[in-house]
Amino acid sequence: MNENKSLILNQPNVITQARYIFSDSEMKVLLFIIKSIQGLLNREDFEQNKVLYGEADYKIFFQLSEIDENETNLTRFKKAIKDLRKRDFEINDAKRWLNVGFVNYGEYNYDLKKWEIQVSHKLMPFMVSMAKGYTRYQLNTILRLNTNSQRLFMMFSQFNETGIFRIKADELRFKLGLEDKYEEYCGFKRRIINTAEKEIKELFEEGQSDIWFKLDSDSKKRGTEDFERMLTFKIFYSQRKIIQADQAKADTLRYCTQIMQSVFPENQSYANSLLGYLVEKKQLKSFSNRLERIEDQAQSEAKPLISFAPLIRHLAKMDYSFISK
């Protein structure tokens, strides 16, 4: 198993669905970076486009106690940052192909007892998307889980709209980097899935997690390989999470409505029909992500949004099976 295998990111939020194996220390550094980005997003006195989407690489300065107040092992964190620097992230979307390292460099000042790490500006839009996808509450929950439970929690947290997560057993095993460790599904289920289910449910009952899950079905067809089965997970939410999800859905609908009004100023009936269809099919969030990329393209090319009307009609028909009446 090659732990340095590139991540393939087809969309910004797919970073949570990709295959990777982070150590506990690497995960702590990753979450600290996300929290620092969240801190910037919550400020009103800085230029987001310049700081988070500009040409300058993003530097973060911190002391070890800011990541883990109980950690004193410099060697462990040196290794974590070195390992992050060696990791490849391969981004492949409709616009481009890009291979980039997660961390450009790491440096520790012994006199000041201060760390400095740098994240490539090429990766920052994806990191910002990840920062927007999790609350600090969720990030703190992740740190209370073991490595595999962390990955499952991050995957499940992205399915607010449906409450259902389906994945093939062999695909899940691969994404967790465990294909060389578990040859039989029963062992994988007992030690990985059941353990994660128990850990996350306990945190939920203690008020330390907004979600928990249970494996709803994992049957396979007769004559197929042990891991050739579809896993269906049901995801349950706290009342706070439900309120947050409802607010997020309202914000998404508001954003889509605003953009569609600019794209179809003379054809609001089409825009409303499409949005209603997407809400019914629970595909509005995916469509919103597409609109964000189109809006970014319009700004970078200095084009009016109305000029993208044919493209949006094409996407609605081909990607979302929407047929205008």
mmCIF file of C-alpha atoms in Angstrom:
data_model
loop_
_atom_site.group_PDB
_atom_site.id
_atom_site.type_symbol
_atom_site.label_atom_id
_atom_site.label_comp_id
_atom_site.label_asym_id
_atom_site.label_seq_id
_atom_site.Cartn_x
_atom_site.Cartn_y
_atom_site.Cartn_z
ATOM 1 C CA MET A 1 0.000 0.000 0.000
ATOM 2 C CA ASN A 2 1.426 3.379 -1.021
ATOM 3 C CA GLU A 3 0.551 6.047 1.530
ATOM 4 C CA ASN A 4 1.903 8.782 -0.756
ATOM 5 C CA LYS A 5 -0.631 7.970 -3.460
ATOM 6 C CA SER A 6 -2.060 11.176 -4.930
ATOM 7 C CA LEU A 7 -5.460 12.426 -3.880
ATOM 8 C CA ILE A 8 -7.808 12.842 -6.821
ATOM 9 C CA LEU A 9 -10.060 15.834 -6.154
ATOM 10 C CA ASN A 10 -12.833 16.146 -8.725
ATOM 11 C CA GLN A 11 -14.665 18.832 -6.719
ATOM 12 C CA PRO A 12 -13.566 20.941 -3.745
ATOM 13 C CA ASN A 13 -15.684 19.031 -1.220
ATOM 14 C CA VAL A 14 -14.453 15.676 -2.518
ATOM 15 C CA ILE A 15 -11.329 16.141 -0.409
ATOM 16 C CA THR A 16 -13.240 14.399 2.374
ATOM 17 C CA GLN A 17 -14.133 11.488 0.104
ATOM 18 C CA ALA A 18 -10.667 10.862 -1.341
ATOM 19 C CA ARG A 19 -8.225 8.167 -0.285
ATOM 20 C CA TYR A 20 -5.613 9.220 2.244
ATOM 21 C CA ILE A 21 -4.083 7.989 5.481
ATOM 22 C CA PHE A 22 -3.215 10.735 7.941
ATOM 23 C CA SER A 23 -1.486 10.107 11.251
ATOM 24 C CA ASP A 24 -2.975 11.666 14.386
ATOM 25 C CA SER A 25 -0.367 14.430 14.303
ATOM 26 C CA GLU A 26 -0.963 15.119 10.607
ATOM 27 C CA MET A 27 -4.693 15.358 11.247
ATOM 28 C CA LYS A 28 -4.100 17.839 14.071
ATOM 29 C CA VAL A 29 -2.028 20.030 11.749
ATOM 30 C CA LEU A 30 -4.650 19.739 9.004
ATOM 31 C CA LEU A 31 -7.486 20.739 11.325
ATOM 32 C CA PHE A 32 -5.447 23.628 12.720
ATOM 33 C CA ILE A 33 -4.976 24.953 9.179
ATOM 34 C CA ILE A 34 -8.714 24.672 8.564
ATOM 35 C CA LYS A 35 -9.478 26.468 11.832
ATOM 36 C CA SER A 36 -7.067 29.272 10.940
ATOM 37 C CA ILE A 37 -8.837 29.693 7.597
ATOM 38 C CA GLN A 38 -12.190 29.740 9.391
ATOM 39 C CA GLY A 39 -10.843 32.500 11.625
ATOM 40 C CA LEU A 40 -10.075 34.590 8.553
ATOM 41 C CA LEU A 41 -13.469 33.886 7.019
ATOM 42 C CA ASN A 42 -15.139 35.219 10.160
ATOM 43 C CA ARG A 43 -13.226 38.495 10.042
ATOM 44 C CA GLU A 44 -14.506 41.550 8.240
ATOM 45 C CA ASP A 45 -11.216 43.451 8.014
ATOM 46 C CA PHE A 46 -9.383 41.472 5.369
ATOM 47 C CA GLU A 47 -9.652 40.925 1.634
ATOM 48 C CA GLN A 48 -10.747 37.339 1.035
ATOM 49 C CA ASN A 49 -9.915 37.350 -2.660
ATOM 50 C CA LYS A 50 -6.404 38.634 -1.968
ATOM 51 C CA VAL A 51 -5.605 36.569 1.123
ATOM 52 C CA LEU A 52 -7.330 33.278 0.340
ATOM 53 C CA TYR A 53 -7.494 33.286 -3.458
ATOM 54 C CA GLY A 54 -4.511 35.446 -4.419
ATOM 55 C CA GLU A 55 -1.150 34.508 -5.886
ATOM 56 C CA ALA A 56 0.728 34.526 -2.566
ATOM 57 C CA ASP A 57 1.148 31.224 -0.731
ATOM 58 C CA TYR A 58 -0.593 31.103 2.639
ATOM 59 C CA LYS A 59 1.656 31.153 5.716
ATOM 60 C CA ILE A 60 0.593 30.060 9.185
ATOM 61 C CA PHE A 61 2.561 30.795 12.362
ATOM 62 C CA PHE A 62 1.818 28.971 15.595
ATOM 63 C CA GLN A 63 3.175 27.433 18.754
ATOM 64 C CA LEU A 64 2.769 23.742 19.433
ATOM 65 C CA SER A 65 0.430 24.379 22.365
ATOM 66 C CA GLU A 66 -2.057 26.001 19.962
ATOM 67 C CA ILE A 67 -2.462 22.668 18.181
ATOM 68 C CA ASP A 68 -2.233 20.403 21.209
ATOM 69 C CA GLU A 69 -1.736 21.869 24.669
ATOM 70 C CA ASN A 70 -0.523 18.502 25.958
ATOM 71 C CA GLU A 71 1.991 17.878 23.158
ATOM 72 C CA THR A 72 5.711 18.412 23.832
ATOM 73 C CA ASN A 73 7.241 16.070 21.259
ATOM 74 C CA LEU A 74 8.814 18.268 18.576
ATOM 75 C CA THR A 75 10.093 15.255 16.658
ATOM 76 C CA ARG A 76 6.590 13.884 16.168
ATOM 77 C CA PHE A 77 5.340 17.155 14.687
ATOM 78 C CA LYS A 78 8.431 17.592 12.541
ATOM 79 C CA LYS A 79 7.654 14.205 11.036
ATOM 80 C CA ALA A 80 3.987 15.115 10.571
ATOM 81 C CA ILE A 81 4.847 18.286 8.654
ATOM 82 C CA LYS A 82 7.481 16.472 6.580
ATOM 83 C CA ASP A 83 4.935 13.796 5.689
ATOM 84 C CA LEU A 84 2.351 16.418 4.725
ATOM 85 C CA ARG A 85 4.930 18.128 2.512
ATOM 86 C CA LYS A 86 5.584 14.867 0.672
ATOM 87 C CA ARG A 87 1.922 14.171 -0.027
ATOM 88 C CA ASP A 88 0.590 14.816 -3.523
ATOM 89 C CA PHE A 89 -2.857 16.243 -4.185
ATOM 90 C CA GLU A 90 -4.044 15.792 -7.743
ATOM 91 C CA ILE A 91 -6.900 18.097 -8.711
ATOM 92 C CA ASN A 92 -8.909 17.179 -11.773
ATOM 93 C CA ASP A 93 -12.009 19.153 -12.675
ATOM 94 C CA ALA A 94 -13.651 20.576 -15.773
ATOM 95 C CA LYS A 95 -11.161 23.430 -15.999
ATOM 96 C CA ARG A 96 -7.757 21.938 -15.311
ATOM 97 C CA TRP A 97 -5.425 19.263 -14.040
ATOM 98 C CA LEU A 98 -3.097 20.192 -11.190
ATOM 99 C CA ASN A 99 -0.686 18.265 -8.991
ATOM 100 C CA VAL A 100 0.337 20.109 -5.828
ATOM 101 C CA GLY A 101 1.844 19.308 -2.454
ATOM 102 C CA PHE A 102 -0.237 19.905 0.649
ATOM 103 C CA VAL A 103 2.486 21.827 2.521
ATOM 104 C CA ASN A 104 5.245 23.755 0.755
ATOM 105 C CA TYR A 105 7.597 23.830 3.718
ATOM 106 C CA GLY A 106 7.766 23.702 7.491
ATOM 107 C CA GLU A 107 10.117 25.593 9.789
ATOM 108 C CA TYR A 108 10.636 25.707 13.553
ATOM 109 C CA ASN A 109 12.382 28.586 15.357
ATOM 110 C CA TYR A 110 14.053 27.193 18.476
ATOM 111 C CA ASP A 111 14.527 30.623 20.077
ATOM 112 C CA LEU A 112 10.930 31.744 19.625
ATOM 113 C CA LYS A 113 9.529 28.208 19.930
ATOM 114 C CA LYS A 114 7.374 29.001 16.949
ATOM 115 C CA TRP A 115 6.389 27.034 13.864
ATOM 116 C CA GLU A 116 5.824 28.275 10.344
ATOM 117 C CA ILE A 117 4.186 26.305 7.557
ATOM 118 C CA GLN A 118 3.114 27.369 4.098
ATOM 119 C CA VAL A 119 0.208 26.116 1.978
ATOM 120 C CA SER A 120 0.282 26.624 -1.780
ATOM 121 C CA HIS A 121 -2.096 29.252 -3.150
ATOM 122 C CA LYS A 122 -3.036 26.647 -5.749
ATOM 123 C CA LEU A 123 -4.561 24.497 -3.021
ATOM 124 C CA MET A 124 -6.188 27.284 -1.016
ATOM 125 C CA PRO A 125 -9.569 27.397 -2.838
ATOM 126 C CA PHE A 126 -10.029 23.728 -1.987
ATOM 127 C CA MET A 127 -8.960 24.250 1.621
ATOM 128 C CA VAL A 128 -11.357 27.193 1.943
ATOM 129 C CA SER A 129 -14.168 24.990 0.663
ATOM 130 C CA MET A 130 -13.275 22.399 3.278
ATOM 131 C CA ALA A 131 -13.163 25.082 5.985
ATOM 132 C CA LYS A 132 -16.659 26.182 5.009
ATOM 133 C CA GLY A 133 -17.879 22.584 5.086
ATOM 134 C CA TYR A 134 -17.199 21.990 8.777
ATOM 135 C CA THR A 135 -18.008 23.883 11.944
ATOM 136 C CA ARG A 136 -15.421 24.192 14.698
ATOM 137 C CA TYR A 137 -17.690 21.955 16.738
ATOM 138 C CA GLN A 138 -17.340 19.220 14.113
ATOM 139 C CA LEU A 139 -13.565 19.676 13.910
ATOM 140 C CA ASN A 140 -13.289 19.219 17.672
ATOM 141 C CA THR A 141 -15.393 16.062 17.360
ATOM 142 C CA ILE A 142 -12.977 14.675 14.771
ATOM 143 C CA LEU A 143 -10.049 15.024 17.180
ATOM 144 C CA ARG A 144 -11.820 12.784 19.705
ATOM 145 C CA LEU A 145 -12.015 9.857 17.293
ATOM 146 C CA ASN A 146 -9.500 7.294 16.111
ATOM 147 C CA THR A 147 -8.102 7.572 12.592
ATOM 148 C CA ASN A 148 -10.653 5.427 10.736
ATOM 149 C CA SER A 149 -13.574 6.818 12.719
ATOM 150 C CA GLN A 150 -12.369 10.311 11.797
ATOM 151 C CA ARG A 151 -12.552 9.480 8.108
ATOM 152 C CA LEU A 152 -16.038 8.006 8.391
ATOM 153 C CA PHE A 153 -17.267 10.980 10.415
ATOM 154 C CA MET A 154 -15.929 13.389 7.774
ATOM 155 C CA MET A 155 -17.612 11.426 5.001
ATOM 156 C CA PHE A 156 -20.970 11.222 6.762
ATOM 157 C CA SER A 157 -20.937 14.905 7.717
ATOM 158 C CA GLN A 158 -21.204 15.827 4.031
ATOM 159 C CA PHE A 159 -24.590 14.172 3.497
ATOM 160 C CA ASN A 160 -26.921 16.599 5.243
ATOM 161 C CA GLU A 161 -29.508 16.643 2.482
ATOM 162 C CA THR A 162 -30.216 12.939 2.172
ATOM 163 C CA GLY A 163 -29.344 11.363 5.523
ATOM 164 C CA ILE A 164 -28.218 8.329 3.523
ATOM 165 C CA PHE A 165 -24.693 7.377 2.518
ATOM 166 C CA ARG A 166 -24.070 4.506 0.105
ATOM 167 C CA ILE A 167 -20.713 3.130 -0.886
ATOM 168 C CA LYS A 168 -19.332 -0.184 -2.088
ATOM 169 C CA ALA A 169 -17.496 -2.114 0.607
ATOM 170 C CA ASP A 170 -14.343 -2.518 -1.461
ATOM 171 C CA GLU A 171 -14.363 1.201 -2.294
ATOM 172 C CA LEU A 172 -14.662 2.162 1.376
ATOM 173 C CA ARG A 173 -11.861 -0.220 2.291
ATOM 174 C CA PHE A 174 -9.696 1.339 -0.433
ATOM 175 C CA LYS A 175 -10.440 4.927 0.643
ATOM 176 C CA LEU A 176 -9.441 4.043 4.191
ATOM 177 C CA GLY A 177 -6.224 2.478 2.887
ATOM 178 C CA LEU A 178 -7.040 -0.903 4.418
ATOM 179 C CA GLU A 179 -7.177 -3.193 1.388
ATOM 180 C CA ASP A 180 -3.955 -4.931 2.476
ATOM 181 C CA LYS A 181 -5.110 -5.363 6.060
ATOM 182 C CA TYR A 182 -8.597 -6.827 5.704
ATOM 183 C CA GLU A 183 -9.289 -9.649 3.285
ATOM 184 C CA GLU A 184 -12.561 -10.683 4.940
ATOM 185 C CA TYR A 185 -15.509 -8.324 5.241
ATOM 186 C CA CYS A 186 -16.592 -9.576 8.671
ATOM 187 C CA GLY A 187 -13.318 -8.414 10.244
ATOM 188 C CA PHE A 188 -13.516 -5.060 8.452
ATOM 189 C CA LYS A 189 -17.089 -4.580 9.613
ATOM 190 C CA ARG A 190 -16.355 -5.507 13.223
ATOM 191 C CA ARG A 191 -13.143 -3.541 13.719
ATOM 192 C CA ILE A 192 -13.726 -0.522 11.482
ATOM 193 C CA ILE A 193 -17.439 0.089 10.923
ATOM 194 C CA ASN A 194 -18.788 -1.160 14.249
ATOM 195 C CA THR A 195 -16.001 0.569 16.191
ATOM 196 C CA ALA A 196 -16.663 3.888 14.447
ATOM 197 C CA GLU A 197 -20.407 3.496 14.967
ATOM 198 C CA LYS A 198 -19.865 2.928 18.697
ATOM 199 C CA GLU A 199 -17.386 5.807 19.124
ATOM 200 C CA ILE A 200 -19.492 8.363 17.269
ATOM 201 C CA LYS A 201 -22.735 7.276 18.971
ATOM 202 C CA GLU A 202 -21.089 7.676 22.398
ATOM 203 C CA LEU A 203 -19.947 11.205 21.536
ATOM 204 C CA PHE A 204 -23.439 11.996 20.251
ATOM 205 C CA GLU A 205 -25.028 10.839 23.503
ATOM 206 C CA GLU A 206 -22.503 12.933 25.458
ATOM 207 C CA GLY A 207 -23.413 15.998 23.403
ATOM 208 C CA GLN A 208 -19.980 16.004 21.743
ATOM 209 C CA SER A 209 -21.154 15.174 18.209
ATOM 210 C CA ASP A 210 -23.963 16.472 16.024
ATOM 211 C CA ILE A 211 -24.349 13.217 14.100
ATOM 212 C CA TRP A 212 -24.257 9.476 14.526
ATOM 213 C CA PHE A 213 -24.801 6.658 12.066
ATOM 214 C CA LYS A 214 -25.714 3.033 11.794
ATOM 215 C CA LEU A 215 -25.098 0.487 9.072
ATOM 216 C CA ASP A 216 -28.534 -0.188 7.611
ATOM 217 C CA SER A 217 -27.708 -2.906 5.083
ATOM 218 C CA ASP A 218 -24.671 -4.730 3.714
ATOM 219 C CA SER A 219 -26.030 -7.786 1.925
ATOM 220 C CA LYS A 220 -24.293 -9.230 -1.121
ATOM 221 C CA LYS A 221 -25.388 -11.351 -4.034
ATOM 222 C CA ARG A 222 -24.708 -15.065 -3.962
ATOM 223 C CA GLY A 223 -21.553 -16.037 -5.798
ATOM 224 C CA THR A 224 -19.862 -12.630 -5.525
ATOM 225 C CA GLU A 225 -16.641 -11.770 -3.700
ATOM 226 C CA ASP A 226 -16.786 -10.924 0.003
ATOM 227 C CA PHE A 227 -16.271 -7.174 -0.511
ATOM 228 C CA GLU A 228 -18.566 -6.971 -3.555
ATOM 229 C CA ARG A 229 -21.470 -5.594 -1.559
ATOM 230 C CA MET A 230 -23.188 -2.240 -1.241
ATOM 231 C CA LEU A 231 -23.157 -0.606 2.183
ATOM 232 C CA THR A 232 -26.018 1.686 3.133
ATOM 233 C CA PHE A 233 -25.605 3.919 6.165
ATOM 234 C CA LYS A 234 -28.339 5.942 7.844
ATOM 235 C CA ILE A 235 -27.184 9.221 9.351
ATOM 236 C CA PHE A 236 -28.956 10.808 12.313
ATOM 237 C CA TYR A 237 -28.650 14.406 13.479
ATOM 238 C CA SER A 238 -29.040 16.403 16.659
ATOM 239 C CA GLN A 239 -31.653 19.163 16.776
ATOM 240 C CA ARG A 240 -28.882 21.740 16.502
ATOM 241 C CA LYS A 241 -27.556 20.051 13.382
ATOM 242 C CA ILE A 242 -31.045 19.934 11.870
ATOM 243 C CA ILE A 243 -31.460 23.668 12.459
ATOM 244 C CA GLN A 244 -28.030 24.342 10.950
ATOM 245 C CA ALA A 245 -28.825 22.132 7.965
ATOM 246 C CA ASP A 246 -32.148 23.891 7.386
ATOM 247 C CA GLN A 247 -30.399 27.259 7.533
ATOM 248 C CA ALA A 248 -27.733 26.051 5.112
ATOM 249 C CA LYS A 249 -30.423 24.848 2.703
ATOM 250 C CA ALA A 250 -32.182 28.214 2.927
ATOM 251 C CA ASP A 251 -28.901 30.033 2.261
ATOM 252 C CA THR A 252 -28.188 27.769 -0.704
ATOM 253 C CA LEU A 253 -31.638 28.367 -2.186
ATOM 254 C CA ARG A 254 -31.272 32.113 -1.647
ATOM 255 C CA TYR A 255 -27.910 32.124 -3.425
ATOM 256 C CA CYS A 256 -29.148 30.035 -6.354
ATOM 257 C CA THR A 257 -32.230 32.229 -6.739
ATOM 258 C CA GLN A 258 -30.099 35.364 -6.819
ATOM 259 C CA ILE A 259 -27.715 33.983 -9.458
ATOM 260 C CA MET A 260 -30.512 32.553 -11.596
ATOM 261 C CA GLN A 261 -32.273 35.925 -11.591
ATOM 262 C CA SER A 262 -29.124 37.413 -13.110
ATOM 263 C CA VAL A 263 -28.722 34.604 -15.633
ATOM 264 C CA PHE A 264 -32.381 34.476 -16.718
ATOM 265 C CA PRO A 265 -33.784 37.987 -16.104
ATOM 266 C CA GLU A 266 -36.413 37.506 -18.814
ATOM 267 C CA ASN A 267 -37.242 33.887 -18.071
ATOM 268 C CA GLN A 268 -37.879 33.529 -14.359
ATOM 269 C CA SER A 269 -40.381 30.729 -14.961
ATOM 270 C CA TYR A 270 -37.562 28.523 -16.261
ATOM 271 C CA ALA A 271 -35.313 29.465 -13.338
ATOM 272 C CA ASN A 272 -38.028 28.764 -10.766
ATOM 273 C CA SER A 273 -38.974 25.460 -12.377
ATOM 274 C CA LEU A 274 -35.360 24.309 -12.395
ATOM 275 C CA LEU A 275 -34.762 25.277 -8.762
ATOM 276 C CA GLY A 276 -37.990 23.597 -7.680
ATOM 277 C CA TYR A 277 -36.952 20.448 -9.520
ATOM 278 C CA LEU A 278 -33.500 20.460 -7.893
ATOM 279 C CA VAL A 279 -34.981 20.921 -4.420
ATOM 280 C CA GLU A 280 -37.322 17.983 -5.014
ATOM 281 C CA LYS A 281 -34.452 15.811 -6.270
ATOM 282 C CA LYS A 282 -32.182 16.955 -3.408
ATOM 283 C CA GLN A 283 -29.566 18.163 -5.873
ATOM 284 C CA LEU A 284 -29.629 21.874 -5.093
ATOM 285 C CA LYS A 285 -26.318 21.872 -3.215
ATOM 286 C CA SER A 286 -24.512 20.222 -6.106
ATOM 287 C CA PHE A 287 -26.029 22.752 -8.502
ATOM 288 C CA SER A 288 -25.044 25.593 -6.176
ATOM 289 C CA ASN A 289 -21.425 24.443 -6.330
ATOM 290 C CA ARG A 290 -21.598 24.575 -10.130
ATOM 291 C CA LEU A 291 -23.059 28.083 -10.003
ATOM 292 C CA GLU A 292 -20.234 29.230 -7.734
ATOM 293 C CA ARG A 293 -17.673 28.055 -10.266
ATOM 294 C CA ILE A 294 -19.596 29.740 -13.078
ATOM 295 C CA GLU A 295 -19.770 32.957 -11.067
ATOM 296 C CA ASP A 296 -16.001 32.806 -10.475
ATOM 297 C CA GLN A 297 -15.461 32.260 -14.198
ATOM 298 C CA ALA A 298 -17.710 35.198 -15.056
ATOM 299 C CA GLN A 299 -15.729 37.459 -12.738
ATOM 300 C CA SER A 300 -12.332 36.296 -13.991
ATOM 301 C CA GLU A 301 -13.383 36.713 -17.642
ATOM 302 C CA ALA A 302 -15.303 39.954 -16.983
ATOM 303 C CA LYS A 303 -18.445 38.514 -18.574
ATOM 304 C CA PRO A 304 -22.061 39.091 -17.503
ATOM 305 C CA LEU A 305 -23.797 36.121 -15.904
ATOM 306 C CA ILE A 306 -26.500 36.228 -18.558
ATOM 307 C CA SER A 307 -23.920 35.067 -21.115
ATOM 308 C CA PHE A 308 -23.753 31.713 -19.289
ATOM 309 C CA ALA A 309 -27.459 30.956 -19.774
ATOM 310 C CA PRO A 310 -26.856 28.392 -22.577
ATOM 311 C CA LEU A 311 -24.257 26.601 -20.452
ATOM 312 C CA ILE A 312 -26.584 26.395 -17.453
ATOM 313 C CA ARG A 313 -29.414 25.075 -19.627
ATOM 314 C CA HIS A 314 -27.034 22.434 -20.962
ATOM 315 C CA LEU A 315 -25.882 21.434 -17.457
ATOM 316 C CA ALA A 316 -29.464 21.275 -16.209
ATOM 317 C CA LYS A 317 -30.427 18.922 -19.012
ATOM 318 C CA MET A 318 -27.336 16.728 -19.242
ATOM 319 C CA ASP A 319 -26.174 16.550 -15.604
ATOM 320 C CA TYR A 320 -29.478 16.870 -13.743
ATOM 321 C CA SER A 321 -31.950 15.423 -16.293
ATOM 322 C CA PHE A 322 -34.122 18.529 -16.165
ATOM 323 C CA ILE A 323 -36.474 18.901 -19.118
ATOM 324 C CA SER A 324 -38.052 22.315 -19.469
ATOM 325 C CA LYS A 325 -41.775 22.290 -20.193
#
